[in-house]
Short mmCIF file of C-alpha atoms in Angstrom, two decimals:
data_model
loop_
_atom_site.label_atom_id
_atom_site.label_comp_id
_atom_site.label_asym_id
_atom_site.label_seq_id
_atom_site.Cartn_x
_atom_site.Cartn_y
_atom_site.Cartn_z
CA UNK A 162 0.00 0.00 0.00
CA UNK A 163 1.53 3.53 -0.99
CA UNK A 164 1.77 5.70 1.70
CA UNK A 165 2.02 9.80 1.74
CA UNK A 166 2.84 10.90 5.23
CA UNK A 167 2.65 14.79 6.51
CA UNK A 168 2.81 16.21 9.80
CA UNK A 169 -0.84 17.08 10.86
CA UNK A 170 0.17 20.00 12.84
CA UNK A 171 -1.33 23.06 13.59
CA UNK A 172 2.17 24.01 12.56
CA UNK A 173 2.01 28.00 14.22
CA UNK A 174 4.34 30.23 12.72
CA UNK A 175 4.43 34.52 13.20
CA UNK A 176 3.76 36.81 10.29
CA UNK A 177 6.69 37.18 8.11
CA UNK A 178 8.34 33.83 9.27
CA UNK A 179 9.30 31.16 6.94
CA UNK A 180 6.72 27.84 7.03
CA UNK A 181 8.18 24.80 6.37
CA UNK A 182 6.23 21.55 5.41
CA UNK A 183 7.57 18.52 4.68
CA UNK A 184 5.91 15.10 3.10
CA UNK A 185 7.40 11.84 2.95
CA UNK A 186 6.26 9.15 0.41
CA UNK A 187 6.50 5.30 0.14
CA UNK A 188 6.81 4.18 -3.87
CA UNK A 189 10.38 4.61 -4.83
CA UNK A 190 8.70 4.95 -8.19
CA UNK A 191 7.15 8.08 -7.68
CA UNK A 192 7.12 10.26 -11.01
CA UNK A 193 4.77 13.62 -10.05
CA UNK A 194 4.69 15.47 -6.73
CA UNK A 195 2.40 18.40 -6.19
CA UNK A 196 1.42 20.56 -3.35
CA UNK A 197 -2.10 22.15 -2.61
CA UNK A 198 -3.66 24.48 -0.08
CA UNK A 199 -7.13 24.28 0.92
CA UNK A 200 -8.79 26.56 3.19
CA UNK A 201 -11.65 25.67 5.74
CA UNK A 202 -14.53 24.68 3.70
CA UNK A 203 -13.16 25.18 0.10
CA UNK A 204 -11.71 23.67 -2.53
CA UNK A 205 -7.81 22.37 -2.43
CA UNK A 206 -6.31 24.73 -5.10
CA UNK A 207 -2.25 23.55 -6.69
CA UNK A 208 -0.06 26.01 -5.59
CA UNK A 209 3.28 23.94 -6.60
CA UNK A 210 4.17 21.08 -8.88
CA UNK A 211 7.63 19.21 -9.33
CA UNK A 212 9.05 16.58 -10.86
CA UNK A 213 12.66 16.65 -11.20
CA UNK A 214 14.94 16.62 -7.61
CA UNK A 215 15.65 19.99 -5.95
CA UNK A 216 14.86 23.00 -5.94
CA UNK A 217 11.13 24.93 -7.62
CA UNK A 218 10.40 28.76 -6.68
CA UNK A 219 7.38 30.73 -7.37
CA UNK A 220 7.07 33.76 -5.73
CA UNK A 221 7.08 33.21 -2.24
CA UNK A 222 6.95 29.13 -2.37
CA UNK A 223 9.48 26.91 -2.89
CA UNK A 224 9.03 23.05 -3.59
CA UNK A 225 12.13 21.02 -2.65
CA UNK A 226 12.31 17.02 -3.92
CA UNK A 227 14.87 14.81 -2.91
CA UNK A 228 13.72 11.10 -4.86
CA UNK A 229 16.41 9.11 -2.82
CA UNK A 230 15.24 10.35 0.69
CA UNK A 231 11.44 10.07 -1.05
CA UNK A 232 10.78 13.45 0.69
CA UNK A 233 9.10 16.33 -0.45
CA UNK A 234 8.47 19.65 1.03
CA UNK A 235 7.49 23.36 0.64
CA UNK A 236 8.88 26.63 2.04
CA UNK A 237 6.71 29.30 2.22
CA UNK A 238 8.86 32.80 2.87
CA UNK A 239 7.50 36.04 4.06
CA UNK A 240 4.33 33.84 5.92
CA UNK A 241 1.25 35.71 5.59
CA UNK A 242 -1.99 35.71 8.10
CA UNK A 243 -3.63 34.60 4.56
CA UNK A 244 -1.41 31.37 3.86
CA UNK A 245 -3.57 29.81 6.93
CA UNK A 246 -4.64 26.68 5.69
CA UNK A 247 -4.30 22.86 5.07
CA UNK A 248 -1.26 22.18 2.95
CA UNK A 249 -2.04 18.48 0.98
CA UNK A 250 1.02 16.82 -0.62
CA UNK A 251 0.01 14.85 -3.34
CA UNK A 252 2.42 12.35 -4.95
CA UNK A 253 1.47 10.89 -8.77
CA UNK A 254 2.85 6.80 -9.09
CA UNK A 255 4.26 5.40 -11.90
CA UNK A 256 1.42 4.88 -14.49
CA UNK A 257 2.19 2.00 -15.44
CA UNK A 258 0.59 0.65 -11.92
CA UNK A 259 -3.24 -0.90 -12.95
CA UNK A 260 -6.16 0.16 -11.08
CA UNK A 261 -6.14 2.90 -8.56
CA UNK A 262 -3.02 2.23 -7.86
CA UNK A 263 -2.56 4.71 -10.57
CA UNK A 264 -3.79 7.56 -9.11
CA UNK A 265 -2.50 10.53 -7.09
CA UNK A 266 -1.99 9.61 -4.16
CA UNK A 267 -2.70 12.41 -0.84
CA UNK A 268 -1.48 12.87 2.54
CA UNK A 269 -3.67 13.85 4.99
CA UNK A 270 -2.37 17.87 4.73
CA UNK A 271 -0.75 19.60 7.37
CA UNK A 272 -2.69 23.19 9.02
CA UNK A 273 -0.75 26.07 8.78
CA UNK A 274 -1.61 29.06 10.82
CA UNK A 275 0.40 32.28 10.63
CA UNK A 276 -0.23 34.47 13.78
CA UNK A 277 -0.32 38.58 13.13
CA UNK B 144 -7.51 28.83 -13.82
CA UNK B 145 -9.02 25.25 -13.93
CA UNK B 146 -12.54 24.58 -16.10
CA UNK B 147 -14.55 21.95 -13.70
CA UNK B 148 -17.65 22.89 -12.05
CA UNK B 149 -20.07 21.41 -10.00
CA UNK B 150 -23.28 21.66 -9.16
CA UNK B 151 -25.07 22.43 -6.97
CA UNK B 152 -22.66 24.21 -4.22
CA UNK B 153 -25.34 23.37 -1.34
CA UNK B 154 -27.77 20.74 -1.31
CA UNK B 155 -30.17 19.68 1.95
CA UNK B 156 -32.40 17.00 1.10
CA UNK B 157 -34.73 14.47 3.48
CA UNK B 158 -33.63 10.91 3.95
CA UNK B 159 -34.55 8.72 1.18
CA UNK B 160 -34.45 11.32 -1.77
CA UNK B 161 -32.49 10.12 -4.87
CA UNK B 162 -30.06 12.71 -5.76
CA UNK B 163 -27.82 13.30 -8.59
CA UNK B 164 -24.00 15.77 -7.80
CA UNK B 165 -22.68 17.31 -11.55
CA UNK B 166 -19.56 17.54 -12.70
CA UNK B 167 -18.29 19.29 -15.85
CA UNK B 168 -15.19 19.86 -17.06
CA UNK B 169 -13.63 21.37 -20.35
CA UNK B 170 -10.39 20.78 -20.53
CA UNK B 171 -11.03 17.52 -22.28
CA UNK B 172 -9.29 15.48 -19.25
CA UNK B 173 -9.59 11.85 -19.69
CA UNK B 174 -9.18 11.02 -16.22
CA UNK B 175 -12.15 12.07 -13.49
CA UNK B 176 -12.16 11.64 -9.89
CA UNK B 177 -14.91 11.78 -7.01
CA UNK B 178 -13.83 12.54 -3.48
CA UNK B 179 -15.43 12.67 -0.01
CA UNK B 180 -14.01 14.94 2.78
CA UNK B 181 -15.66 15.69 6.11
CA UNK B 182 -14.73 18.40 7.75
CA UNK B 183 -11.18 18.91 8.66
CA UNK B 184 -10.28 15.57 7.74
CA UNK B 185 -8.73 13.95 4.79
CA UNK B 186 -9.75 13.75 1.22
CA UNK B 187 -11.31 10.18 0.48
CA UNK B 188 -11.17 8.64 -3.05
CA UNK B 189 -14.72 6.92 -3.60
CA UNK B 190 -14.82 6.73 -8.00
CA UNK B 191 -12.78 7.17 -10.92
CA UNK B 192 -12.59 7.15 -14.65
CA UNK B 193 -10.22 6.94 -16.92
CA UNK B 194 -12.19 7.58 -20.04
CA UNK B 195 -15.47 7.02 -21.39
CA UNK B 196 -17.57 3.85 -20.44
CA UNK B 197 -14.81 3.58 -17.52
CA UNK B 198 -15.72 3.61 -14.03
CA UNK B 199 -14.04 2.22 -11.06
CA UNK B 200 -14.72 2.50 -7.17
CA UNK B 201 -12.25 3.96 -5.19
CA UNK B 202 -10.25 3.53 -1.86
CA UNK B 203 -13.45 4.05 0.35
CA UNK B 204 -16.44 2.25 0.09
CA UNK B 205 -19.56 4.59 -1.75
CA UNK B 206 -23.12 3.81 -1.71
CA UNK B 207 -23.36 6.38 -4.64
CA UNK B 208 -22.65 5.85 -8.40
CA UNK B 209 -21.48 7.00 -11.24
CA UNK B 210 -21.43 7.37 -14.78
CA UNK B 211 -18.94 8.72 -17.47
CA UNK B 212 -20.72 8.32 -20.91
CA UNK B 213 -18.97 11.97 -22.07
CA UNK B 214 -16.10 12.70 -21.47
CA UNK B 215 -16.66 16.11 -20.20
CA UNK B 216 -19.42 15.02 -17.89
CA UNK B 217 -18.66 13.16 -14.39
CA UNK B 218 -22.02 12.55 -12.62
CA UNK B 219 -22.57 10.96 -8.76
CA UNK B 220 -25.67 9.77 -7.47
CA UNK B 221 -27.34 9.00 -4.29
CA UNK B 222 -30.40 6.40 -4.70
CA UNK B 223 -31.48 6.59 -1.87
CA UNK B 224 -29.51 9.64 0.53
CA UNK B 225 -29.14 9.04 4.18
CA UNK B 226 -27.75 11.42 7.06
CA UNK B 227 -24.72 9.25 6.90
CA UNK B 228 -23.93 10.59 3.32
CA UNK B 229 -23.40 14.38 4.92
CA UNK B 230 -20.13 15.83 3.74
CA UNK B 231 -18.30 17.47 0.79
CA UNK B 232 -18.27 15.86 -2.33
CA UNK B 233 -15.56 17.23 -4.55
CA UNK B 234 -15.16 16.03 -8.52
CA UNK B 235 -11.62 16.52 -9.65
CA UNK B 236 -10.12 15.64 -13.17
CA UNK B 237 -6.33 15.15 -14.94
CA UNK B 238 -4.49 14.34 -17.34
CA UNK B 239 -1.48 11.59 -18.04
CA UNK B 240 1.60 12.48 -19.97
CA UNK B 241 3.18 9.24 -20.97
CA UNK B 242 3.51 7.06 -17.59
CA UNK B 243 3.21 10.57 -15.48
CA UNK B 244 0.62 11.50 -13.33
CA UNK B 245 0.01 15.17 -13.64
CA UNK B 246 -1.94 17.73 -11.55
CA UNK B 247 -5.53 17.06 -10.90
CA UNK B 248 -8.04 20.32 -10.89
CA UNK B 249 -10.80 20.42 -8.57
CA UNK B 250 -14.26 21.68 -8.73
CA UNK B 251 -15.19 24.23 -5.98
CA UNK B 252 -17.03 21.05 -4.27
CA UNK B 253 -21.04 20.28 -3.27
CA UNK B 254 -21.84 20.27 0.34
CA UNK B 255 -24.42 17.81 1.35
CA UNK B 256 -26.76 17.87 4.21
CA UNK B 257 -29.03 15.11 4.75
CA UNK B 258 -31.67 15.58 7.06
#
C-alpha cells in the first residue's frame, strides 16, 4: 500500500516567518509530486508542482524534492496571516501501476496558521 | 484557472431522496475523480474514470454511483440519501503524460446535508 505521510500539525508560525512543510512518500517509483492548499470549507487549489529533484520557486513558495530520501516539502517565505490553511502533498505513481493504484496519491495535509 | 464545475454548491435533502452531484469539465481530461471529505479531515477517493464507459470505485467504500458516458461530464448519485452521506463531495479531473501522473483540478465542491 503507498503511503504519503505529513505532519498534521497546527504548525504556528508569526507573520513574516518562513513555514516549512515537509511530506514523505512510500513508492520509490514516484514520477509527479504536487502541493495544494485548501482553506476551511473550500476547494484544495495547486499552488506547486515538481518533478525533477531539488529546488522549484514561485514567488514566495518553494518546492524542494529529494527522490532518494522520497521526501518532499514546501517553504513558504514572508508567511502571511492569509497562507492559513491545510497544505495536501500529493504524490502521482508510476502509471504503469493498474487500477487505482494509478492515481494521485494524498497525505492527509498539514494546518498552517500564521499568527499577526 | 481550472474549467470543472459542479453543481449544486449546497444541497439539503430528506432521507430517502435520490439525488444526482454534476460535474463538468472542459479541458477535455480523460481522467475524473470523485472525493469525499468531512470536515477537517482527509480527502477520500470513492470513484474514478479513466475515459469514457470507464468507471471504477475507489479507496473508500460509496453507496453512490457513477457514470462517465462523455467525457466532459462526471455525474454521482445518491439512490437513496441518508444522514450518513453528509459531507463534501468534490469532482476533480487530470491528465497523463506518458507514464506521469500530472496535476488534478478540482471543482469548488457540493456540500451535502441530509436531514
Amino acid at each position: 500500500q503507498k503511503e504519503v505521510e505529513q505532519n498534521s500539525g497546527p504548525l504556528s508560525v508569526p507573520e513574516g516567518a518562513i513555514a516549512s512543510l515537509n511530506c514523505t512518500y512510500s513508492d520509490r517509483v514516484s514520477q509527479s509530486f504536487f502541493w495544494y492548499r485548501q482553506y476551511s470549507g473550500k476547494s484544495p487549489e495547486l499552488i506547486m508542482s515538481i518533478y525533477s529533484n531539488g529546488d522549484k520557486e514561485d514567488g514566495r513558495f518553494t518546492a524542494q524534492l529529494n527522490k532518494a530520501s522520497q521526501y518532499v516539502s514546501l517553504l513558504i517565505r514572508d508567511s502571511q496571516p492569509s497562507d492559513s490553511a491545510t497544505y495536501l502533498c500529493a504524490v502521482g505513481p508510476y502509471m504503469n501501476y493498474g487500477g487505482s493504484q494509478g492515481n494521485l496519491i494524498f497525505g492527509k495535509g498539514t494546518k498552517l496558521s500564521v499568527k499577526p | 484557472e481550472a474549467d470543472i464545475y459542479q453543481t449544486p454548491r449546497y444541497l439539503v435533502i430528506g432521507t430517502g431522496k435520490k439525488i444526482t452531484l454534476e460535474c463538468s469539465q472542459t479541458m477535455g481530461h480523460d481522467k475524473m475523480y470523485w472525493y469525499q471529505q468531512d470536515p477537517g479531515m482527509e480527502l477520500h477517493l470513492i470513484h474514478y474514470s479513466y475515459g469514457v464507459n470507464s468507471t471504477e470505485k475507489g479507496d473508500l467504500s460509496s453507496e453512490s454511483t457513477v457514470s462517465r458516458i462523455r467525457t466532459e461530464h462526471f455525474p454521482l448519485t445518491l439512490e437513496s440519501a441518508r444522514p450518513s452521506h453528509t459531507s463534501q463531495y468534490l469532482c476533480a479531473s487530470s491528465v497523463q503524460q506518458g507514464n506521469m501522473n500530472t496535476e488534478a483540478f478540482f471543482g469548488q465542491g457540493t456540500r451535502l446535508t441530509v436531514v
